[in-house]
Coordinates of C-alpha atoms in Angstrom, one line a residue:
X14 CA -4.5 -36.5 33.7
X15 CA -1.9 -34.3 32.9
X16 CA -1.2 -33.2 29.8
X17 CA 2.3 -32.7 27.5
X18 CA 2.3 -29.9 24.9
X19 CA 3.8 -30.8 21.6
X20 CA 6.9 -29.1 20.5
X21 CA 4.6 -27.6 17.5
X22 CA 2.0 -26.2 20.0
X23 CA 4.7 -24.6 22.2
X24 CA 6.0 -23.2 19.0
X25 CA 2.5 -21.9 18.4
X26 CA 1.8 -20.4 21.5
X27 CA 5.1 -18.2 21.7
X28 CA 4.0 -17.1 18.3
X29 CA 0.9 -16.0 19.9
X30 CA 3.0 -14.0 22.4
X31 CA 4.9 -12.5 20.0
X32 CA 2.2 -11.3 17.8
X33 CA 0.4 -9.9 20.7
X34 CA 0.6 -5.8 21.3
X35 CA 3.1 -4.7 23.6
X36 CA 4.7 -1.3 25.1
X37 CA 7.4 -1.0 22.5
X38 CA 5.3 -1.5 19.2
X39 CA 4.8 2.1 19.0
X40 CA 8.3 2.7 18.4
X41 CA 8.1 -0.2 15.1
X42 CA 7.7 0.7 11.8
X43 CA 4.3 -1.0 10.7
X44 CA 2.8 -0.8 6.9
X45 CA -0.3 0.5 8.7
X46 CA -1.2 2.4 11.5
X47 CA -4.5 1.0 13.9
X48 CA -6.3 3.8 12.9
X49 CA -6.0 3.5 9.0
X50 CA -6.5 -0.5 8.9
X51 CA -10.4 -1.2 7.2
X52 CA -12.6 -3.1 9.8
X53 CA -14.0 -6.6 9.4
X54 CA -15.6 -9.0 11.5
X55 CA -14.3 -12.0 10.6
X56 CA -16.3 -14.2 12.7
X57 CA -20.1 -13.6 13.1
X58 CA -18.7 -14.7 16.8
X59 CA -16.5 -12.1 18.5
X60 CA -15.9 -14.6 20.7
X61 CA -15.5 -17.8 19.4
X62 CA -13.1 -20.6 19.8
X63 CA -11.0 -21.8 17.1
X64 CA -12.0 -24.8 17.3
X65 CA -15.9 -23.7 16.0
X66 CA -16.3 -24.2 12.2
X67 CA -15.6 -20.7 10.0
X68 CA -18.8 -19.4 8.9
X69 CA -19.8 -20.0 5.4
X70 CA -18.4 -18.0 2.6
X71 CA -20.3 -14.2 2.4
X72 CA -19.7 -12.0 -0.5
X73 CA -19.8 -8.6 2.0
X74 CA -16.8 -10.1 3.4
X75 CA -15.2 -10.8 0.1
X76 CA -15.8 -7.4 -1.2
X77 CA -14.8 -6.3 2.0
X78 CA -11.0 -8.1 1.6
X79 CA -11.2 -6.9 -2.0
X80 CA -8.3 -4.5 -2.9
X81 CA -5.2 -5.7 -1.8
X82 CA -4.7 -8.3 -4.8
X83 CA -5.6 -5.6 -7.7
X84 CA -3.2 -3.5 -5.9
X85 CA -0.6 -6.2 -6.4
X86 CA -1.7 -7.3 -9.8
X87 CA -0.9 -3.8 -11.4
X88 CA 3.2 -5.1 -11.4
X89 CA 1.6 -7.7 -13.9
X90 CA 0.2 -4.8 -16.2
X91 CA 3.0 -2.5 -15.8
X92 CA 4.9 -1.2 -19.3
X93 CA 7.6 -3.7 -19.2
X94 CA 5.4 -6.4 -19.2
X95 CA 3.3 -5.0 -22.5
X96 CA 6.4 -4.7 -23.8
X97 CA 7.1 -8.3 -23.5
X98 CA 3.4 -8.9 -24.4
X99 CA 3.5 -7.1 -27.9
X100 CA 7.2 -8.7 -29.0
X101 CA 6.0 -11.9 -28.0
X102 CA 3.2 -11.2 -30.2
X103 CA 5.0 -9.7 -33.0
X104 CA 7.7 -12.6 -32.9
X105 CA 6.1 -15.8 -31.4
X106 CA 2.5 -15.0 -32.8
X107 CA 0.3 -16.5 -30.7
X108 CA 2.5 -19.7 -29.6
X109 CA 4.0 -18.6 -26.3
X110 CA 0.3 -17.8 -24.7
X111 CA 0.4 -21.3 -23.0
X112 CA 3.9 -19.7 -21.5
X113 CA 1.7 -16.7 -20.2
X114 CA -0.5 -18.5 -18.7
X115 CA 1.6 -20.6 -17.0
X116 CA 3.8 -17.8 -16.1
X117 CA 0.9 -16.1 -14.3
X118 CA -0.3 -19.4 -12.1
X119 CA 3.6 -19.4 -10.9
X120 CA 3.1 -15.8 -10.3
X121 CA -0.4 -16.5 -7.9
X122 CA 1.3 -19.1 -6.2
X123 CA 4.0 -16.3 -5.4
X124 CA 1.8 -13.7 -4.5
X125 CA -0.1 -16.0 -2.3
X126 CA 2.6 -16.9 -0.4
X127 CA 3.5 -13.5 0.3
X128 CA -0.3 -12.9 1.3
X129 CA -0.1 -15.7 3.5
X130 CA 2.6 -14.6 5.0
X131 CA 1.7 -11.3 6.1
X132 CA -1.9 -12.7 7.1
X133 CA -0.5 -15.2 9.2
X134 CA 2.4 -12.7 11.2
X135 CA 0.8 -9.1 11.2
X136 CA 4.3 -8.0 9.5
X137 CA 5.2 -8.1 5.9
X138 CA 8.5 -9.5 4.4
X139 CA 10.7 -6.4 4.6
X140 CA 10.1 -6.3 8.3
X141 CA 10.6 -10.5 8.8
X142 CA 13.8 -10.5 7.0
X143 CA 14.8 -7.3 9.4
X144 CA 14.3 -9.9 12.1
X145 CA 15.6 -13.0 10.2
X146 CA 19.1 -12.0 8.9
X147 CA 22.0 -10.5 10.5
X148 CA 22.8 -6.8 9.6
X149 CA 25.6 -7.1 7.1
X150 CA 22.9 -9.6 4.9
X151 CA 20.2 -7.4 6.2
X152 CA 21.7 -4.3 4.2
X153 CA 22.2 -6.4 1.4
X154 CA 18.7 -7.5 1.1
X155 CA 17.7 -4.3 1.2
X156 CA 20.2 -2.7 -1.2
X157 CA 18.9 -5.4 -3.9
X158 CA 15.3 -4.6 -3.6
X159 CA 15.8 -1.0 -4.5
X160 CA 18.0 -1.3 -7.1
X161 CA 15.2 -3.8 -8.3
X162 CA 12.6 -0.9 -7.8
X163 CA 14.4 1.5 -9.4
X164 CA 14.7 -0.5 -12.4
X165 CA 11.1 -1.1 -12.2
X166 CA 10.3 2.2 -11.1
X167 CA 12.1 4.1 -14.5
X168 CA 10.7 1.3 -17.2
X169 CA 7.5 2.5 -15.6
X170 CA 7.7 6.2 -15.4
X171 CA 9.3 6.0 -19.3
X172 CA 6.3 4.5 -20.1
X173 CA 4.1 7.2 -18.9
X174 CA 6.1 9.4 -20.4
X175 CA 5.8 7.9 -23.7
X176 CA 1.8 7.6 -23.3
X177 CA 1.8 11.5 -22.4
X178 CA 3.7 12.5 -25.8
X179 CA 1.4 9.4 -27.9
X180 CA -1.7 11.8 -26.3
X181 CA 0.0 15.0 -26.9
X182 CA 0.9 14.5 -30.3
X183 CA 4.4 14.8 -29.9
X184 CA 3.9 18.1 -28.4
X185 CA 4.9 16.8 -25.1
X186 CA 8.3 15.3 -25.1
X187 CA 9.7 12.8 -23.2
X188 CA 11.6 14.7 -20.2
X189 CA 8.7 16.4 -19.7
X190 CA 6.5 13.5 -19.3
X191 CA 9.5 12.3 -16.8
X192 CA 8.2 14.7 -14.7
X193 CA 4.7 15.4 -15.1
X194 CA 4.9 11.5 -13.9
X195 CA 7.2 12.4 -11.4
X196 CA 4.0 14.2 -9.6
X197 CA 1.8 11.3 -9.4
X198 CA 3.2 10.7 -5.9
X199 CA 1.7 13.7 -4.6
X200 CA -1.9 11.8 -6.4
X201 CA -1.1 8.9 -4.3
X202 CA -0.8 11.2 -1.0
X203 CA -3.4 13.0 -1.5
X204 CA -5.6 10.0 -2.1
X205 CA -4.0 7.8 0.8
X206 CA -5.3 11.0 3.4
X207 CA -8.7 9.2 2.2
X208 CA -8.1 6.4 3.8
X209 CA -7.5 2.6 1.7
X210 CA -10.5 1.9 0.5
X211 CA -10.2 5.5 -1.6
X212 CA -7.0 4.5 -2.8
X213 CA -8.2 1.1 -4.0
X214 CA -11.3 2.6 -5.7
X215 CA -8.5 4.7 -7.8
X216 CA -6.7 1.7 -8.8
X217 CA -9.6 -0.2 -9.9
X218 CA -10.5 2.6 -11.9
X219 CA -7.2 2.5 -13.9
X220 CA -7.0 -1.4 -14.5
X221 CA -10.5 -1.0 -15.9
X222 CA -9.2 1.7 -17.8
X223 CA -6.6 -0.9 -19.6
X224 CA -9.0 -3.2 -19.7
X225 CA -11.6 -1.3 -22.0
X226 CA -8.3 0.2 -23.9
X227 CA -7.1 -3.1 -24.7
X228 CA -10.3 -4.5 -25.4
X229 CA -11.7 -2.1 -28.2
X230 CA -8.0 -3.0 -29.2
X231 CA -8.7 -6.7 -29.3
X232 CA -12.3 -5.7 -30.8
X233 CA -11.1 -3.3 -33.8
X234 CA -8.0 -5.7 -34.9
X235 CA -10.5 -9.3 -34.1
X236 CA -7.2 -11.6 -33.8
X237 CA -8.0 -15.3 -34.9
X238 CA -10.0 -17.1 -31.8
X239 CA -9.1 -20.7 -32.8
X240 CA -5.0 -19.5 -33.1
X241 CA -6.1 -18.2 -29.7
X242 CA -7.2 -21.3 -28.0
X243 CA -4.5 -23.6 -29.4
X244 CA -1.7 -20.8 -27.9
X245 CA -3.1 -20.8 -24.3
X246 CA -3.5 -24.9 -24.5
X247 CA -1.0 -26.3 -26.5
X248 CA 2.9 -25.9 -25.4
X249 CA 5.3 -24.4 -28.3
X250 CA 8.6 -23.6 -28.4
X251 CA 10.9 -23.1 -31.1
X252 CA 14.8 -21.6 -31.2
X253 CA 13.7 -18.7 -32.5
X254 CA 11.3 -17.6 -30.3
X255 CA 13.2 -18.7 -26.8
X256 CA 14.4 -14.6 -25.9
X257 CA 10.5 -13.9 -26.2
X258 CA 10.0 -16.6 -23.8
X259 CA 12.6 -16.1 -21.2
X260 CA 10.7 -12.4 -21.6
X261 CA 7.4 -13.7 -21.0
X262 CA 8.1 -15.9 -17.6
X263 CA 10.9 -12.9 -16.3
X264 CA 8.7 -10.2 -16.8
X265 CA 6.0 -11.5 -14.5
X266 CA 7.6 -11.9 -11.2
X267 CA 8.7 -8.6 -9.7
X268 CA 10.9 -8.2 -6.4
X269 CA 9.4 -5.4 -5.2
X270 CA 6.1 -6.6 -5.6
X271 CA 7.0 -9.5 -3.2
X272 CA 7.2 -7.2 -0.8
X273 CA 4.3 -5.7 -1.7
X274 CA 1.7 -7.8 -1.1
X275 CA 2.8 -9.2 2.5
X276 CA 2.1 -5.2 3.1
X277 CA -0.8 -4.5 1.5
X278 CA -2.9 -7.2 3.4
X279 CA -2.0 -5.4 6.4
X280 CA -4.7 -2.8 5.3
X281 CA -7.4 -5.3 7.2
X282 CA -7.5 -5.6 10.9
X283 CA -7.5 -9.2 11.6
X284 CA -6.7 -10.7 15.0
X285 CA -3.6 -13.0 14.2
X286 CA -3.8 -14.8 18.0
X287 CA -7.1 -16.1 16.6
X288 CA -6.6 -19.3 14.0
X289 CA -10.0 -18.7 12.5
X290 CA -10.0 -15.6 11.6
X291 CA -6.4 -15.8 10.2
X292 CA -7.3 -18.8 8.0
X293 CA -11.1 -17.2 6.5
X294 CA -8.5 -14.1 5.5
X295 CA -6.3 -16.5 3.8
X296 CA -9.7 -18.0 1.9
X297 CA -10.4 -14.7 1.1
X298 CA -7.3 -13.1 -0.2
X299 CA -6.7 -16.2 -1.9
X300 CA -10.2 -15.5 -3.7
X301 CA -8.9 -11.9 -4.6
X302 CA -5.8 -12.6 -5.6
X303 CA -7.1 -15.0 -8.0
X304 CA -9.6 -12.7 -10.0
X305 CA -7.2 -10.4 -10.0
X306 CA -4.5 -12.4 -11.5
X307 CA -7.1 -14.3 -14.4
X308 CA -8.3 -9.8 -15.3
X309 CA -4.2 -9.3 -15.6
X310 CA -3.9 -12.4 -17.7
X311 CA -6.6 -11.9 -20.0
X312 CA -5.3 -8.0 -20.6
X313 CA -2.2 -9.4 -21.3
X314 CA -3.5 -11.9 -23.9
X315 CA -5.4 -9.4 -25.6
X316 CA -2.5 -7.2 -26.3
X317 CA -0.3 -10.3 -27.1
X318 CA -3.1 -11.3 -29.7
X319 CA -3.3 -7.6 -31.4
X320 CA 0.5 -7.6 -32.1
X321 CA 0.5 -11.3 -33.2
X322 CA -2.7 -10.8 -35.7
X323 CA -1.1 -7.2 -37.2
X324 CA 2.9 -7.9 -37.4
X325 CA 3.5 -12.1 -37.1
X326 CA 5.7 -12.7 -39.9
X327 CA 5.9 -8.9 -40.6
X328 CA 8.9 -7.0 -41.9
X329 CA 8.1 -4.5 -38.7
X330 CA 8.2 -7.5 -36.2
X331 CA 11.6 -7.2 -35.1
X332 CA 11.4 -3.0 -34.6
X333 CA 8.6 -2.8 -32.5
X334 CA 8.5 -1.5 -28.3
X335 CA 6.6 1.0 -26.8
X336 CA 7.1 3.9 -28.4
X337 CA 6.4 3.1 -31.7
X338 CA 3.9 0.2 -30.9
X339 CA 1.3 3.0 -31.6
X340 CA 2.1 4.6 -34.6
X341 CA 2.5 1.2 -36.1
X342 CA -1.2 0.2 -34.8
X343 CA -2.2 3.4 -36.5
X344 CA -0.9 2.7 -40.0
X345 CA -2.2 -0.6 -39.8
X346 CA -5.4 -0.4 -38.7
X347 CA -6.7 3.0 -38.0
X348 CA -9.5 3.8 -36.2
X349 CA -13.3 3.6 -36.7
X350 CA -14.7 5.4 -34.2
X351 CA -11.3 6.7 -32.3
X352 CA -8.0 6.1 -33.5
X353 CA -6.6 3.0 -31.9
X354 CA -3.1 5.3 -31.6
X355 CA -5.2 7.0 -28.6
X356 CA -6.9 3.8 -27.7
X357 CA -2.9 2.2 -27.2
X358 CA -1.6 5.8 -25.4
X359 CA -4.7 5.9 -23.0
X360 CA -3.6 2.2 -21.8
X361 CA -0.1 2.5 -21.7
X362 CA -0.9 5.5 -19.7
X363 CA -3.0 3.6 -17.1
X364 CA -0.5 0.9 -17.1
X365 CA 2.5 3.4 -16.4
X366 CA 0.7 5.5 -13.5
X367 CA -1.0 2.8 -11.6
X368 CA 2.5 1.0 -11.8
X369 CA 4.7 4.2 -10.6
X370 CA 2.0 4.9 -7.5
X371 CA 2.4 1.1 -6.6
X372 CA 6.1 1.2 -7.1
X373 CA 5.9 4.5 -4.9
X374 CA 3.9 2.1 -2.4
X375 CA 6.2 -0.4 -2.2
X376 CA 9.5 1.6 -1.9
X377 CA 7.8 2.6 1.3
X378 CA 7.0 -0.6 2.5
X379 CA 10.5 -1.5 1.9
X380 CA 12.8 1.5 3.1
X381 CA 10.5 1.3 6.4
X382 CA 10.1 -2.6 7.1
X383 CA 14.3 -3.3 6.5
X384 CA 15.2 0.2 7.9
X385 CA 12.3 0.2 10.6
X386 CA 12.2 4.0 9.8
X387 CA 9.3 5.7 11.7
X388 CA 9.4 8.9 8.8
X389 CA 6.1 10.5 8.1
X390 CA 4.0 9.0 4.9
X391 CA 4.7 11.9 2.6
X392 CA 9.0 11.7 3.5
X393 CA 9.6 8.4 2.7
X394 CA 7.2 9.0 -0.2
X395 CA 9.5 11.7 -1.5
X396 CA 12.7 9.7 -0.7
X397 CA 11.5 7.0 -2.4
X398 CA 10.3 8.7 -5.7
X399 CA 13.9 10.4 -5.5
X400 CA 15.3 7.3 -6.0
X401 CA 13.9 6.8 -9.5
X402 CA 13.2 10.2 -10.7
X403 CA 16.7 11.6 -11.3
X404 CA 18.0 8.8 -13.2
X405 CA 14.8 8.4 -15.3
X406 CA 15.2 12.0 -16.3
X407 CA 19.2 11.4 -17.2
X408 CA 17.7 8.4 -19.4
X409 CA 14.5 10.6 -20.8
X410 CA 17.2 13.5 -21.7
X411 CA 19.7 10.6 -23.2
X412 CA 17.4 8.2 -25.1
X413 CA 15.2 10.2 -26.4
X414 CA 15.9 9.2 -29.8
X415 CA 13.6 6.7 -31.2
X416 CA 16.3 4.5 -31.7
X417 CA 17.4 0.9 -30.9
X418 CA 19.0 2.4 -27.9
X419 CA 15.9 2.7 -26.1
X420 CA 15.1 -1.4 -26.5
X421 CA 18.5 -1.7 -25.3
X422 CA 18.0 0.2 -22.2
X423 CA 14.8 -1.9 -21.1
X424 CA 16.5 -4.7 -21.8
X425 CA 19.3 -3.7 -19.3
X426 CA 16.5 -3.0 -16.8
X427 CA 14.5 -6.4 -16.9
X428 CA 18.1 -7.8 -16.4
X429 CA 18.9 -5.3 -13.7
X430 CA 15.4 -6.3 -12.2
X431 CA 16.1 -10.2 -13.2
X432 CA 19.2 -10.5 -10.8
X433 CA 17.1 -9.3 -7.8
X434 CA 15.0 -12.7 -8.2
X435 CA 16.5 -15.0 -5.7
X436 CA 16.8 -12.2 -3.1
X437 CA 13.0 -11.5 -2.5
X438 CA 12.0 -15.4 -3.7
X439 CA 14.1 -17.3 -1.3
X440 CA 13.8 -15.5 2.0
X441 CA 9.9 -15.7 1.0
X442 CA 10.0 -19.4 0.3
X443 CA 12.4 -19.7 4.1
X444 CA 10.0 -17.7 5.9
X445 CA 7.1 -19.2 5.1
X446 CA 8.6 -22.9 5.4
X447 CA 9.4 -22.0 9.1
X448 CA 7.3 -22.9 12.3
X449 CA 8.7 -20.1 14.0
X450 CA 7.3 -17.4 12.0
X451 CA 3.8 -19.3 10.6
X452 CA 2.9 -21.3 13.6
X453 CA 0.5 -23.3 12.7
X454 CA -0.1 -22.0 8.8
X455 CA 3.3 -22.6 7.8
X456 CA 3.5 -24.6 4.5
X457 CA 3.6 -28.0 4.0
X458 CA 6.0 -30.4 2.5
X459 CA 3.8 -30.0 -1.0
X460 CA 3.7 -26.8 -1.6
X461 CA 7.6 -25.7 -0.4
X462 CA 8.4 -28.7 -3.1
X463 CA 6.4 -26.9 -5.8
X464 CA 7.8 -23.5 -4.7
X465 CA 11.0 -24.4 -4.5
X466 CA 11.1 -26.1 -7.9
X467 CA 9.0 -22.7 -9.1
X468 CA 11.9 -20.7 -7.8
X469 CA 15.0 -22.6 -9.3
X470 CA 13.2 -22.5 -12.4
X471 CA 12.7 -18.8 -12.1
X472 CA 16.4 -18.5 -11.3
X473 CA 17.4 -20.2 -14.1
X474 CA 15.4 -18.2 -16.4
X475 CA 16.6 -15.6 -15.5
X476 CA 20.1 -16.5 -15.0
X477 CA 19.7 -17.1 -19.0
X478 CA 18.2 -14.0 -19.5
X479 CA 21.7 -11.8 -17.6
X480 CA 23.9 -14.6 -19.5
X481 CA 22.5 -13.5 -23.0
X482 CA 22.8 -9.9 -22.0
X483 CA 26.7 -10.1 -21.1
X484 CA 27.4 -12.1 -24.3
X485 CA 26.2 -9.7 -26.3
X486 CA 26.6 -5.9 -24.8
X487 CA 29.8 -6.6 -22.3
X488 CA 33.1 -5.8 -24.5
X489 CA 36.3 -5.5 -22.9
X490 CA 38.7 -7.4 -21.0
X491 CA 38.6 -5.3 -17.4
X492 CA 34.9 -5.2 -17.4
X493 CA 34.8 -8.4 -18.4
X494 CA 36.6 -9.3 -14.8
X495 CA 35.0 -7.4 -13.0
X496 CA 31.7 -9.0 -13.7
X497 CA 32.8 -12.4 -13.5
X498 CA 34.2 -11.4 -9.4
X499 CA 30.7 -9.7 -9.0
X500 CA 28.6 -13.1 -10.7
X501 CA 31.1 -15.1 -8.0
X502 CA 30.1 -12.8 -4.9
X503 CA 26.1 -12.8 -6.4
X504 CA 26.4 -16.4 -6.6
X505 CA 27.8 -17.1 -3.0
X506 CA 25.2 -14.8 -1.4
X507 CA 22.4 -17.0 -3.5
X508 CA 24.3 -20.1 -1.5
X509 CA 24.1 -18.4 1.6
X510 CA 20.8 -18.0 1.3
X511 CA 19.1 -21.2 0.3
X512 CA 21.6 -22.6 2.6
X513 CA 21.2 -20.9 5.9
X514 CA 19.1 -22.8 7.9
X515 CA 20.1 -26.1 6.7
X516 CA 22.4 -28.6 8.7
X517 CA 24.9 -28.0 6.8
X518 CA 25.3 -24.8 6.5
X519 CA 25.5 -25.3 10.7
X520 CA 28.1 -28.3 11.0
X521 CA 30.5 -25.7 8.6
X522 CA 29.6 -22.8 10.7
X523 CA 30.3 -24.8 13.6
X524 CA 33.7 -26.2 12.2
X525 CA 35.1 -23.1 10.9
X526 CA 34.1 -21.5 14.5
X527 CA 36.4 -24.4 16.3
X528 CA 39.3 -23.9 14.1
X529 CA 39.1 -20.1 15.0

């Protein structure tokens, strides 16, 4: 008898096609090269058909995928987000944990999206929307996710330079730390010459740095266990304490850490023609991601819980950031066997580094996949590191004052970071939705529901978050304007993208074509 093919297996097999090698890759930019990609046998049967059961779950092979997801969990522990954590502590007290928590599943189901989606095409997200959109919204795409990076990128690098002068005594100031920071990308090349696994090691070593800082932390202050319990399980939400929260949820998803992750899980060599082996990675990154997202989470809650114990209801409550988070844990508590100042400067500092290598990371991952520059390792590491370091020293030299100004300025960057939401979020969510790029693994009607309604929320949080900031810092009639056209443009582009591929985005298309 002869046999039809269904459209979806057609589909499916010119994905196949197009995943497999051919004479031009060479001259594509790719997150890794052949060479540099760990080795793992996915199937105990080099061989085998797709159709054979996956073999049973092995904790070699686990350890094996392990690194990828506690690269990607680091944007979750960077400075901005302890900054959230402790004013959400010192404000809310322990009542917007539940928030946190939620926050961070929204943030998995993210990340694993972006996982998936690299697993599934061999090319992360910078690269697909290369592909996807046409230039002019190409550019734009990519314009958006640096200027989200280098917001990122100079909360980051301030906060290693404020752990460098909390270690120094105040003998270091903060310029200076600007730029000792500034160095850590040769750290990162150096270490990436080792190969991935080497550079993994090093970033495991830092999130268990924060982990054991945050934790004598947690130990020394003992915040209540029962308030504890009751924050993470039961929702509140009161009038005063909504800035905290919009702080909480907008902190936790970073663009550039979208990106990221489609890239990192590059760093495996999996056959993607083969079903099997493409579906036990997604098992297994899934795995990863997931430990490494509940480690981030409870690092987060302990430094939520020491600011709520100490300063909840306090007079310092409403004066405390990063800077002076320290000196206030110092007055108030001490330190019995080390000074929990040092204990606070020796994780911020973990926090900062680890955050400004990945950020170095991703800005290559970026410039390369949308640009599909084929620039040595150690260039686009320089160029990208550029791209933050000059106006993090203008800001270092400007703000180094101890002031309000300084709360201000982070504030401006979480909204500058904020408005790049929808531009990683919804090509992710499109991509990943589409048969032509997943084959057979993309998502089904389920799960682009829940992401979808994760991603308006998202949106809208953060759409309240840049409307608070305007009502309160924008003065003046002509700047005034001139925001309101640039919300309008932002706003159309947001349209554009969500509705691209629908049908009606194609019966105006075609109408406004036959009227031309």
């Amino acid at each position: 008898m002869a046999s039809t093919a269904s459209p979806s297996h057609e589909a499916e097999e010119k994905l196949l096609v197009a995943r497999s090698p051919g004479p031009d890759d060479s001259q594509e930019e790719r997150a890794y090269d052949s060479d540099e990609k760990v080795v793992i046998s996915i199937s105990d049967d080099e061989d085998g058909e797709d159709a054979a059961p996956p073999p049973p779950f092995s904790w070699r092979k686990l350890w094996m995928f392990t690194g990828p997801g506690f690269l990607m969990c680091i944007a979750f522990l960077d400075p901005g987000n302890l900054e959230g954590d402790l004013q959400a502590g010192a404000i809310a007290g322990y009542s917007l944990l539940w928030l946190l928590l939620w926050a961070t599943v929204m943030g998995l189901l993210i990340q694993l999206l972006s996982a998936n989606l690299g697993v599934a095409t061999g090319r992360h997200l910078a690269e697909l929307c290369r592909d996807e959109y046409p230039p002019w919204a190409r550019v734009v795409l990519w314009l958006m996710a640096e200027l989200a990076l280098i917001g990122a990128d100079i909360q980051e690098v301030i906060g290693s330079a404020i752990a460098i002068k909390i270690l120094s005594g105040g003998a270091i100031p903060l310029w200076a730390g600007v730029v000792i920071t500034a160095l850590d990308c040769f750290i990162f090349l150096f270490l990436e010459n080792y190969g991935v696994r080497k550079l993994e090691a090093f970033f495991g070593v830092l999130i268990a740095t924060m982990a054991i800082s945050f934790a004598i932390m947690f130990g020394e202050t003992k915040p209540n266990g029962k308030e504890l319990l009751i924050g993470v399980l039961v929702p509140k939400l009161s009038s005063k304490t909504i800035r905290q929260a919009v702080g909480v949820v907008g902190c936790i998803i970073m663009p550039h850490n979208v990106f990221l992750h489609s890239a990192l899980v590059q760093s495996r060599r999996i056959d993607t023609r083969k079903k099997t082996r493409v579906r036990e990675a997604m098992k297994y990154y899934s795995i990863e991601s997931t430990l490494a997202l509940i480690i981030s989470f409870i690092i987060n809650v302990c430094v939520t819980t020491v600011f709520a114990k100490g300063f909840y209801g306090s007079e310092e409550a409403d004066t405390i950031g990063l800077e002076n988070a320290g000196q206030f844990l110092q007055e108030k508590y001490g330190g019995r066997l080390f000074p929990i100042l040092y204990i606070w400067g020796i994780g911020l500092l973990a926090s900062g580094q680890s955050s400004t290598i990945t950020g170095t990371y991703a800005g290559q991952f970026i410039m390369g996949g949308f640009l599909n520059l084929r620039l040595k390792k150690w260039v686009r590491a320089l160029i990208t590191r550029s791209f933050a370091i000059v106006p993090t020293m203008i800001v270092a030299l400007f703000f180094d004052t101890g002031g309000p100004t300084m709360d201000v300025l982070n504030e401006s960057l979480n909204v500058l970071q904020s408005v790049q939401i929808p531009f990683a979020l919804i090509p992710l969510i499109t991509l990943v939705s589409k048969e032509q790029v997943m084959g057979h693994f993309k998502i089904g009607s389920i799960t682009k529901v829940v992401s979808w309604i994760v991603v308006v929320f998202l949106i809208i949080i953060n759409g309240y978050l840049l409307l608070a900031f305007f009502t309160t810092e924008v003065r003046g009639a002509l700047l005034s304007s001139s925001l309101c056209v640039a919300l309008a443009v932002y706003v159309l582009f947001v349209i554009y993208l969500i509705l691209r591929d629908t049908t009606l985005y194609k019966r105006v298309v075609s109408a406004v074509s036959k009227s031309s």
